[in-house]
Amino acid sequence: MIVEACEITVRRGGADVVRGVSLTARPGEVLGVIGPNGAGKTSVLRALCGLDPLVSGQVTYGGRTAQEIGRSAFGRTLAYLAQGGRIHWPLRVAEVVALGRLPHGAAEADTAVARAMAAADVEGLRDRTVGTLSGGERARVLIARALAVEAPILLADEPVAALDPYHQLQVMELLRTGARTGTAVITVLHDLTLAARFCDRLILLKDGRALVQGPPSEVLQPDQMAHAYGVTVETGVRDGEPFILPWRRCGVPRPLQETSL
């Protein structure tokens, strides 16, 4: 299902935090949303899932608005993984993941929950209460809950922020696999190498506006990174895949090289 945002503007506290942003996410691809702190990345995702009202513009899902789809059907259309999501009840892990099936009722609940828990590597935690989990374990449980929806659209806001490197790669592989099976995936990322490796397209935001959109090779150019983030970058290729490393803040002198006496 195609997600399209056309010239959307979001206002918060009297200020426009998203300004005329347009984007398209297609089934089978991962669209990465990148940009510095305060660029409007989370606000864009919240607008896409209907949590933040639009001042102007429109979002459609397969050519229909959320109102046209209807509330109950919309819950099956889109899964949203919020940034730093919390779990406020003393539930077992399996019960938390099962919450992702609420929009579907009882249909295939056990099977879908089992698939999601296996994919997020939380099967061994199923009988633990969420209050006993580490931050990374809790993040993976919330990822499993989003996967359990089995929606054609998945929005993930910084899904790897609390994870160790192994599970960061695992989650990004999950998102890419989900896209390859027909899901439209939109994810906010701060790690530019993960964005370069796992995203099919990127949209770079700054001050609520879209600076550039396109394949990672076009978006992650040194001049764009300097303008958006104020940093220089080092780039390369390993095993046929790109990496990009923030190297130095723009305008900061290089450290003096030590000389041997």
PDB file of C-alpha atoms in Angstrom:
ATOM      1  CA  MET A   1       0.000   0.000   0.000  1.00  0.00           C
ATOM      2  CA  ILE A   2       1.439   3.371  -1.034  1.00  0.00           C
ATOM      3  CA  VAL A   3       1.682   6.133   1.584  1.00  0.00           C
ATOM      4  CA  GLU A   4       1.674   9.665   0.185  1.00  0.00           C
ATOM      5  CA  ALA A   5       2.058  12.934   2.045  1.00  0.00           C
ATOM      6  CA  CYS A   6       1.394  16.049  -0.003  1.00  0.00           C
ATOM      7  CA  GLU A   7       2.675  19.399   1.283  1.00  0.00           C
ATOM      8  CA  ILE A   8       1.911  18.601   4.925  1.00  0.00           C
ATOM      9  CA  THR A   9       2.382  21.231   7.623  1.00  0.00           C
ATOM     10  CA  VAL A  10       2.200  20.515  11.361  1.00  0.00           C
ATOM     11  CA  ARG A  11       2.043  23.218  14.026  1.00  0.00           C
ATOM     12  CA  ARG A  12       2.921  22.799  17.682  1.00  0.00           C
ATOM     13  CA  GLY A  13       3.001  25.526  20.317  1.00  0.00           C
ATOM     14  CA  GLY A  14       2.301  28.182  17.707  1.00  0.00           C
ATOM     15  CA  ALA A  15       5.278  27.179  15.542  1.00  0.00           C
ATOM     16  CA  ASP A  16       5.343  25.138  12.340  1.00  0.00           C
ATOM     17  CA  VAL A  17       7.464  22.083  13.110  1.00  0.00           C
ATOM     18  CA  VAL A  18       6.816  20.491   9.696  1.00  0.00           C
ATOM     19  CA  ARG A  19       6.645  22.836   6.718  1.00  0.00           C
ATOM     20  CA  GLY A  20       5.220  21.691   3.417  1.00  0.00           C
ATOM     21  CA  VAL A  21       6.808  18.236   3.383  1.00  0.00           C
ATOM     22  CA  SER A  22       5.877  15.785   0.630  1.00  0.00           C
ATOM     23  CA  LEU A  23       6.953  12.149   0.486  1.00  0.00           C
ATOM     24  CA  THR A  24       5.971   8.793  -0.954  1.00  0.00           C
ATOM     25  CA  ALA A  25       6.612   5.354   0.551  1.00  0.00           C
ATOM     26  CA  ARG A  26       5.947   2.363  -1.678  1.00  0.00           C
ATOM     27  CA  PRO A  27       5.373  -1.302  -0.880  1.00  0.00           C
ATOM     28  CA  GLY A  28       8.646  -3.192  -1.017  1.00  0.00           C
ATOM     29  CA  GLU A  29      10.920  -0.371   0.100  1.00  0.00           C
ATOM     30  CA  VAL A  30      12.366   1.177   3.240  1.00  0.00           C
ATOM     31  CA  LEU A  31      12.154   4.969   3.350  1.00  0.00           C
ATOM     32  CA  GLY A  32      14.524   6.488   5.897  1.00  0.00           C
ATOM     33  CA  VAL A  33      13.818   9.863   7.496  1.00  0.00           C
ATOM     34  CA  ILE A  34      17.033  11.544   8.626  1.00  0.00           C
ATOM     35  CA  GLY A  35      18.098  14.953   9.864  1.00  0.00           C
ATOM     36  CA  PRO A  36      19.483  16.738  12.931  1.00  0.00           C
ATOM     37  CA  ASN A  37      17.705  17.053  16.262  1.00  0.00           C
ATOM     38  CA  GLY A  38      14.630  19.250  15.959  1.00  0.00           C
ATOM     39  CA  ALA A  39      14.364  18.743  12.204  1.00  0.00           C
ATOM     40  CA  GLY A  40      10.775  17.460  12.444  1.00  0.00           C
ATOM     41  CA  LYS A  41      11.372  13.742  11.894  1.00  0.00           C
ATOM     42  CA  THR A  42       9.116  12.472  14.682  1.00  0.00           C
ATOM     43  CA  SER A  43       6.467  15.060  13.826  1.00  0.00           C
ATOM     44  CA  VAL A  44       6.381  13.776  10.250  1.00  0.00           C
ATOM     45  CA  LEU A  45       5.836  10.200  11.449  1.00  0.00           C
ATOM     46  CA  ARG A  46       3.150  11.284  13.910  1.00  0.00           C
ATOM     47  CA  ALA A  47       1.391  13.155  11.122  1.00  0.00           C
ATOM     48  CA  LEU A  48       1.590  10.116   8.848  1.00  0.00           C
ATOM     49  CA  CYS A  49      -0.168   7.950  11.429  1.00  0.00           C
ATOM     50  CA  GLY A  50      -2.760  10.594  12.298  1.00  0.00           C
ATOM     51  CA  LEU A  51      -1.525  11.477  15.794  1.00  0.00           C
ATOM     52  CA  ASP A  52      -0.667  15.095  14.935  1.00  0.00           C
ATOM     53  CA  PRO A  53      -3.313  17.133  13.079  1.00  0.00           C
ATOM     54  CA  LEU A  54      -2.357  18.820   9.835  1.00  0.00           C
ATOM     55  CA  VAL A  55      -2.536  22.577   9.374  1.00  0.00           C
ATOM     56  CA  SER A  56      -2.465  21.984   5.639  1.00  0.00           C
ATOM     57  CA  GLY A  57      -1.775  19.204   3.164  1.00  0.00           C
ATOM     58  CA  GLN A  58      -3.017  15.635   3.060  1.00  0.00           C
ATOM     59  CA  VAL A  59      -1.878  12.075   3.768  1.00  0.00           C
ATOM     60  CA  THR A  60      -3.333   9.144   1.841  1.00  0.00           C
ATOM     61  CA  TYR A  61      -2.926   5.393   2.181  1.00  0.00           C
ATOM     62  CA  GLY A  62      -3.526   3.543  -1.043  1.00  0.00           C
ATOM     63  CA  GLY A  63      -5.257   6.663  -2.341  1.00  0.00           C
ATOM     64  CA  ARG A  64      -7.625   7.040   0.633  1.00  0.00           C
ATOM     65  CA  THR A  65      -7.487   9.242   3.719  1.00  0.00           C
ATOM     66  CA  ALA A  66      -7.654   7.800   7.229  1.00  0.00           C
ATOM     67  CA  GLN A  67     -11.231   9.061   7.513  1.00  0.00           C
ATOM     68  CA  GLU A  68     -12.208   7.244   4.330  1.00  0.00           C
ATOM     69  CA  ILE A  69     -10.579   4.035   5.536  1.00  0.00           C
ATOM     70  CA  GLY A  70     -12.348   4.162   8.912  1.00  0.00           C
ATOM     71  CA  ARG A  71     -10.963   3.839  12.423  1.00  0.00           C
ATOM     72  CA  SER A  72     -11.097   0.065  12.853  1.00  0.00           C
ATOM     73  CA  ALA A  73      -9.706  -0.696   9.395  1.00  0.00           C
ATOM     74  CA  PHE A  74      -7.011   1.960   9.831  1.00  0.00           C
ATOM     75  CA  GLY A  75      -5.738   0.079  12.891  1.00  0.00           C
ATOM     76  CA  ARG A  76      -5.080  -2.897  10.612  1.00  0.00           C
ATOM     77  CA  THR A  77      -3.577  -0.725   7.883  1.00  0.00           C
ATOM     78  CA  LEU A  78      -0.759   0.904   9.815  1.00  0.00           C
ATOM     79  CA  ALA A  79       1.550  -0.127  12.667  1.00  0.00           C
ATOM     80  CA  TYR A  80       3.421   2.589  14.571  1.00  0.00           C
ATOM     81  CA  LEU A  81       6.474   2.061  16.754  1.00  0.00           C
ATOM     82  CA  ALA A  82       6.886   5.227  18.804  1.00  0.00           C
ATOM     83  CA  GLN A  83      10.208   6.655  19.913  1.00  0.00           C
ATOM     84  CA  GLY A  84      11.112   5.518  23.429  1.00  0.00           C
ATOM     85  CA  GLY A  85       7.807   3.709  23.846  1.00  0.00           C
ATOM     86  CA  ARG A  86       6.793   2.827  27.387  1.00  0.00           C
ATOM     87  CA  ILE A  87       4.755  -0.013  28.858  1.00  0.00           C
ATOM     88  CA  HIS A  88       2.779   1.122  31.890  1.00  0.00           C
ATOM     89  CA  TRP A  89       1.208  -2.158  33.009  1.00  0.00           C
ATOM     90  CA  PRO A  90       2.810  -5.211  34.685  1.00  0.00           C
ATOM     91  CA  LEU A  91       2.091  -7.461  31.721  1.00  0.00           C
ATOM     92  CA  ARG A  92       3.984 -10.482  30.513  1.00  0.00           C
ATOM     93  CA  VAL A  93       5.937 -10.068  27.298  1.00  0.00           C
ATOM     94  CA  ALA A  94       3.600 -12.369  25.363  1.00  0.00           C
ATOM     95  CA  GLU A  95       0.635 -10.257  26.477  1.00  0.00           C
ATOM     96  CA  VAL A  96       2.306  -7.040  25.329  1.00  0.00           C
ATOM     97  CA  VAL A  97       3.060  -8.470  21.898  1.00  0.00           C
ATOM     98  CA  ALA A  98      -0.525  -9.742  21.643  1.00  0.00           C
ATOM     99  CA  LEU A  99      -1.751  -6.136  21.964  1.00  0.00           C
ATOM    100  CA  GLY A 100      -0.634  -5.720  18.364  1.00  0.00           C
ATOM    101  CA  ARG A 101      -3.459  -8.054  17.346  1.00  0.00           C
ATOM    102  CA  LEU A 102      -6.250  -5.965  18.901  1.00  0.00           C
ATOM    103  CA  PRO A 103      -7.272  -4.376  15.566  1.00  0.00           C
ATOM    104  CA  HIS A 104      -7.778  -7.885  14.153  1.00  0.00           C
ATOM    105  CA  GLY A 105      -9.754  -9.414  17.006  1.00  0.00           C
ATOM    106  CA  ALA A 106      -8.905 -13.063  17.598  1.00  0.00           C
ATOM    107  CA  ALA A 107      -8.055 -13.849  13.977  1.00  0.00           C
ATOM    108  CA  GLU A 108      -4.801 -15.850  13.853  1.00  0.00           C
ATOM    109  CA  ALA A 109      -3.658 -14.114  17.035  1.00  0.00           C
ATOM    110  CA  ASP A 110      -1.461 -16.899  18.421  1.00  0.00           C
ATOM    111  CA  THR A 111       0.265 -17.552  15.106  1.00  0.00           C
ATOM    112  CA  ALA A 112       0.917 -13.873  14.409  1.00  0.00           C
ATOM    113  CA  VAL A 113       2.239 -13.268  17.928  1.00  0.00           C
ATOM    114  CA  ALA A 114       4.576 -16.252  17.644  1.00  0.00           C
ATOM    115  CA  ARG A 115       5.900 -14.994  14.298  1.00  0.00           C
ATOM    116  CA  ALA A 116       6.501 -11.513  15.678  1.00  0.00           C
ATOM    117  CA  MET A 117       8.254 -12.756  18.812  1.00  0.00           C
ATOM    118  CA  ALA A 118      10.526 -15.019  16.796  1.00  0.00           C
ATOM    119  CA  ALA A 119      11.376 -12.223  14.366  1.00  0.00           C
ATOM    120  CA  ALA A 120      12.265  -9.800  17.177  1.00  0.00           C
ATOM    121  CA  ASP A 121      14.216 -12.453  19.113  1.00  0.00           C
ATOM    122  CA  VAL A 122      12.071 -12.210  22.257  1.00  0.00           C
ATOM    123  CA  GLU A 123      10.756 -15.789  22.458  1.00  0.00           C
ATOM    124  CA  GLY A 124      12.930 -16.440  25.495  1.00  0.00           C
ATOM    125  CA  LEU A 125      11.323 -13.479  27.274  1.00  0.00           C
ATOM    126  CA  ARG A 126       7.694 -14.453  26.714  1.00  0.00           C
ATOM    127  CA  ASP A 127       6.878 -15.177  30.389  1.00  0.00           C
ATOM    128  CA  ARG A 128       8.877 -12.289  31.863  1.00  0.00           C
ATOM    129  CA  THR A 129       6.995  -9.234  33.105  1.00  0.00           C
ATOM    130  CA  VAL A 130       7.983  -6.071  31.289  1.00  0.00           C
ATOM    131  CA  GLY A 131       9.162  -4.403  34.493  1.00  0.00           C
ATOM    132  CA  THR A 132      12.041  -6.889  34.712  1.00  0.00           C
ATOM    133  CA  LEU A 133      13.386  -6.144  31.225  1.00  0.00           C
ATOM    134  CA  SER A 134      16.391  -4.062  30.267  1.00  0.00           C
ATOM    135  CA  GLY A 135      15.891  -1.054  28.015  1.00  0.00           C
ATOM    136  CA  GLY A 136      17.069  -2.983  24.969  1.00  0.00           C
ATOM    137  CA  GLU A 137      14.867  -5.978  25.741  1.00  0.00           C
ATOM    138  CA  ARG A 138      11.862  -3.704  26.191  1.00  0.00           C
ATOM    139  CA  ALA A 139      12.590  -2.024  22.862  1.00  0.00           C
ATOM    140  CA  ARG A 140      12.619  -5.400  21.108  1.00  0.00           C
ATOM    141  CA  VAL A 141       9.301  -6.345  22.737  1.00  0.00           C
ATOM    142  CA  LEU A 142       7.732  -3.151  21.386  1.00  0.00           C
ATOM    143  CA  ILE A 143       9.138  -3.947  17.956  1.00  0.00           C
ATOM    144  CA  ALA A 144       7.506  -7.375  18.203  1.00  0.00           C
ATOM    145  CA  ARG A 145       4.198  -5.735  19.122  1.00  0.00           C
ATOM    146  CA  ALA A 146       4.376  -3.558  16.002  1.00  0.00           C
ATOM    147  CA  LEU A 147       5.274  -6.561  13.845  1.00  0.00           C
ATOM    148  CA  ALA A 148       2.327  -8.513  15.268  1.00  0.00           C
ATOM    149  CA  VAL A 149      -0.088  -6.072  13.625  1.00  0.00           C
ATOM    150  CA  GLU A 150       1.103  -7.425  10.251  1.00  0.00           C
ATOM    151  CA  ALA A 151      -0.029  -4.175   8.653  1.00  0.00           C
ATOM    152  CA  PRO A 152       0.857  -3.182   5.077  1.00  0.00           C
ATOM    153  CA  ILE A 153       2.424   0.023   6.441  1.00  0.00           C
ATOM    154  CA  LEU A 154       5.005   0.140   9.249  1.00  0.00           C
ATOM    155  CA  LEU A 155       6.248   3.395  10.792  1.00  0.00           C
ATOM    156  CA  ALA A 156       9.218   3.042  13.162  1.00  0.00           C
ATOM    157  CA  ASP A 157      10.632   6.039  15.048  1.00  0.00           C
ATOM    158  CA  GLU A 158      14.279   5.407  15.968  1.00  0.00           C
ATOM    159  CA  PRO A 159      13.735   1.643  16.343  1.00  0.00           C
ATOM    160  CA  VAL A 160      17.412   0.918  17.103  1.00  0.00           C
ATOM    161  CA  ALA A 161      18.072   3.726  19.594  1.00  0.00           C
ATOM    162  CA  ALA A 162      18.273   1.531  22.724  1.00  0.00           C
ATOM    163  CA  LEU A 163      19.809  -1.542  21.127  1.00  0.00           C
ATOM    164  CA  ASP A 164      23.293  -3.037  21.094  1.00  0.00           C
ATOM    165  CA  PRO A 165      25.032  -3.418  17.699  1.00  0.00           C
ATOM    166  CA  TYR A 166      23.883  -7.023  17.207  1.00  0.00           C
ATOM    167  CA  HIS A 167      20.237  -6.158  17.722  1.00  0.00           C
ATOM    168  CA  GLN A 168      20.529  -2.915  15.748  1.00  0.00           C
ATOM    169  CA  LEU A 169      21.537  -4.960  12.722  1.00  0.00           C
ATOM    170  CA  GLN A 170      18.850  -7.534  13.459  1.00  0.00           C
ATOM    171  CA  VAL A 171      16.106  -4.891  13.575  1.00  0.00           C
ATOM    172  CA  MET A 172      17.279  -3.220  10.383  1.00  0.00           C
ATOM    173  CA  GLU A 173      17.349  -6.613   8.671  1.00  0.00           C
ATOM    174  CA  LEU A 174      13.786  -7.163   9.937  1.00  0.00           C
ATOM    175  CA  LEU A 175      12.631  -3.880   8.445  1.00  0.00           C
ATOM    176  CA  ARG A 176      14.283  -4.654   5.131  1.00  0.00           C
ATOM    177  CA  THR A 177      12.818  -8.179   5.084  1.00  0.00           C
ATOM    178  CA  GLY A 178       9.384  -6.767   5.859  1.00  0.00           C
ATOM    179  CA  ALA A 179       9.710  -4.378   2.974  1.00  0.00           C
ATOM    180  CA  ARG A 180      10.772  -7.144   0.619  1.00  0.00           C
ATOM    181  CA  THR A 181       7.577  -9.024   1.460  1.00  0.00           C
ATOM    182  CA  GLY A 182       5.461  -6.039   0.422  1.00  0.00           C
ATOM    183  CA  THR A 183       5.309  -3.741   3.450  1.00  0.00           C
ATOM    184  CA  ALA A 184       5.846  -0.008   3.043  1.00  0.00           C
ATOM    185  CA  VAL A 185       8.363   0.844   5.785  1.00  0.00           C
ATOM    186  CA  ILE A 186       9.145   4.372   6.975  1.00  0.00           C
ATOM    187  CA  THR A 187      11.748   4.710   9.710  1.00  0.00           C
ATOM    188  CA  VAL A 188      13.510   7.559  11.496  1.00  0.00           C
ATOM    189  CA  LEU A 189      17.234   6.967  11.920  1.00  0.00           C
ATOM    190  CA  HIS A 190      20.202   8.838  13.356  1.00  0.00           C
ATOM    191  CA  ASP A 191      22.844   6.292  12.334  1.00  0.00           C
ATOM    192  CA  LEU A 192      23.865   7.345   8.835  1.00  0.00           C
ATOM    193  CA  THR A 193      25.580   4.052   8.022  1.00  0.00           C
ATOM    194  CA  LEU A 194      22.429   2.087   8.864  1.00  0.00           C
ATOM    195  CA  ALA A 195      20.491   4.540   6.715  1.00  0.00           C
ATOM    196  CA  ALA A 196      22.932   4.060   3.842  1.00  0.00           C
ATOM    197  CA  ARG A 197      22.937   0.255   4.087  1.00  0.00           C
ATOM    198  CA  PHE A 198      19.318  -0.593   4.756  1.00  0.00           C
ATOM    199  CA  CYS A 199      17.187   2.161   3.234  1.00  0.00           C
ATOM    200  CA  ASP A 200      16.149   2.220  -0.401  1.00  0.00           C
ATOM    201  CA  ARG A 201      15.457   5.948  -0.293  1.00  0.00           C
ATOM    202  CA  LEU A 202      16.053   8.767   2.178  1.00  0.00           C
ATOM    203  CA  ILE A 203      14.435  12.094   2.940  1.00  0.00           C
ATOM    204  CA  LEU A 204      16.697  14.620   4.680  1.00  0.00           C
ATOM    205  CA  LEU A 205      14.933  17.154   6.910  1.00  0.00           C
ATOM    206  CA  LYS A 206      16.160  20.371   8.481  1.00  0.00           C
ATOM    207  CA  ASP A 207      14.077  22.979  10.305  1.00  0.00           C
ATOM    208  CA  GLY A 208      10.888  21.185   9.350  1.00  0.00           C
ATOM    209  CA  ARG A 209      11.582  21.212   5.618  1.00  0.00           C
ATOM    210  CA  ALA A 210      12.730  18.514   3.213  1.00  0.00           C
ATOM    211  CA  LEU A 211      16.162  19.413   1.848  1.00  0.00           C
ATOM    212  CA  VAL A 212      16.550  16.474  -0.530  1.00  0.00           C
ATOM    213  CA  GLN A 213      15.041  13.058  -1.264  1.00  0.00           C
ATOM    214  CA  GLY A 214      16.397  10.136  -3.222  1.00  0.00           C
ATOM    215  CA  PRO A 215      18.673   7.100  -3.039  1.00  0.00           C
ATOM    216  CA  PRO A 216      21.199   7.132  -0.177  1.00  0.00           C
ATOM    217  CA  SER A 217      24.044   7.687  -2.636  1.00  0.00           C
ATOM    218  CA  GLU A 218      22.458  10.999  -3.659  1.00  0.00           C
ATOM    219  CA  VAL A 219      21.259  12.179  -0.248  1.00  0.00           C
ATOM    220  CA  LEU A 220      24.341  11.357   1.844  1.00  0.00           C
ATOM    221  CA  GLN A 221      26.670  13.644  -0.062  1.00  0.00           C
ATOM    222  CA  PRO A 222      29.309  15.519   1.965  1.00  0.00           C
ATOM    223  CA  ASP A 223      27.884  18.937   1.088  1.00  0.00           C
ATOM    224  CA  GLN A 224      24.398  17.877   2.168  1.00  0.00           C
ATOM    225  CA  MET A 225      25.734  16.487   5.450  1.00  0.00           C
ATOM    226  CA  ALA A 226      27.659  19.683   6.120  1.00  0.00           C
ATOM    227  CA  HIS A 227      24.571  21.804   5.455  1.00  0.00           C
ATOM    228  CA  ALA A 228      22.130  19.667   7.466  1.00  0.00           C
ATOM    229  CA  TYR A 229      24.299  18.454  10.346  1.00  0.00           C
ATOM    230  CA  GLY A 230      27.263  20.809  10.350  1.00  0.00           C
ATOM    231  CA  VAL A 231      29.755  17.944  10.110  1.00  0.00           C
ATOM    232  CA  THR A 232      32.248  16.517   7.676  1.00  0.00           C
ATOM    233  CA  VAL A 233      31.930  12.834   6.804  1.00  0.00           C
ATOM    234  CA  GLU A 234      34.130   9.958   5.732  1.00  0.00           C
ATOM    235  CA  THR A 235      32.623   7.403   3.359  1.00  0.00           C
ATOM    236  CA  GLY A 236      33.584   3.995   2.047  1.00  0.00           C
ATOM    237  CA  VAL A 237      32.392   0.565   0.966  1.00  0.00           C
ATOM    238  CA  ARG A 238      32.727  -2.742   2.827  1.00  0.00           C
ATOM    239  CA  ASP A 239      31.481  -6.056   1.408  1.00  0.00           C
ATOM    240  CA  GLY A 240      29.757  -4.120  -1.334  1.00  0.00           C
ATOM    241  CA  GLU A 241      27.757  -1.960   1.084  1.00  0.00           C
ATOM    242  CA  PRO A 242      28.332   1.711   1.910  1.00  0.00           C
ATOM    243  CA  PHE A 243      29.245   3.255   5.232  1.00  0.00           C
ATOM    244  CA  ILE A 244      29.360   6.903   6.269  1.00  0.00           C
ATOM    245  CA  LEU A 245      30.996   8.246   9.422  1.00  0.00           C
ATOM    246  CA  PRO A 246      30.541  11.731  10.891  1.00  0.00           C
ATOM    247  CA  TRP A 247      34.121  12.884  11.310  1.00  0.00           C
ATOM    248  CA  ARG A 248      34.486  16.469  12.428  1.00  0.00           C
ATOM    249  CA  ARG A 249      32.283  19.443  13.208  1.00  0.00           C
ATOM    250  CA  CYS A 250      32.445  22.001  10.445  1.00  0.00           C
ATOM    251  CA  GLY A 251      34.576  24.998  11.338  1.00  0.00           C
ATOM    252  CA  VAL A 252      36.441  23.211  14.133  1.00  0.00           C
ATOM    253  CA  PRO A 253      40.200  23.195  13.472  1.00  0.00           C
ATOM    254  CA  ARG A 254      41.936  19.879  13.036  1.00  0.00           C
ATOM    255  CA  PRO A 255      43.910  18.850  16.137  1.00  0.00           C
ATOM    256  CA  LEU A 256      47.622  19.489  15.932  1.00  0.00           C
ATOM    257  CA  GLN A 257      49.473  16.350  14.900  1.00  0.00           C
ATOM    258  CA  GLU A 258      51.941  15.089  17.451  1.00  0.00           C
ATOM    259  CA  THR A 259      55.506  15.113  16.210  1.00  0.00           C
ATOM    260  CA  SER A 260      58.227  12.819  17.421  1.00  0.00           C
ATOM    261  CA  LEU A 261      61.305  14.423  18.873  1.00  0.00           C
TER     262      LEU A 261
END
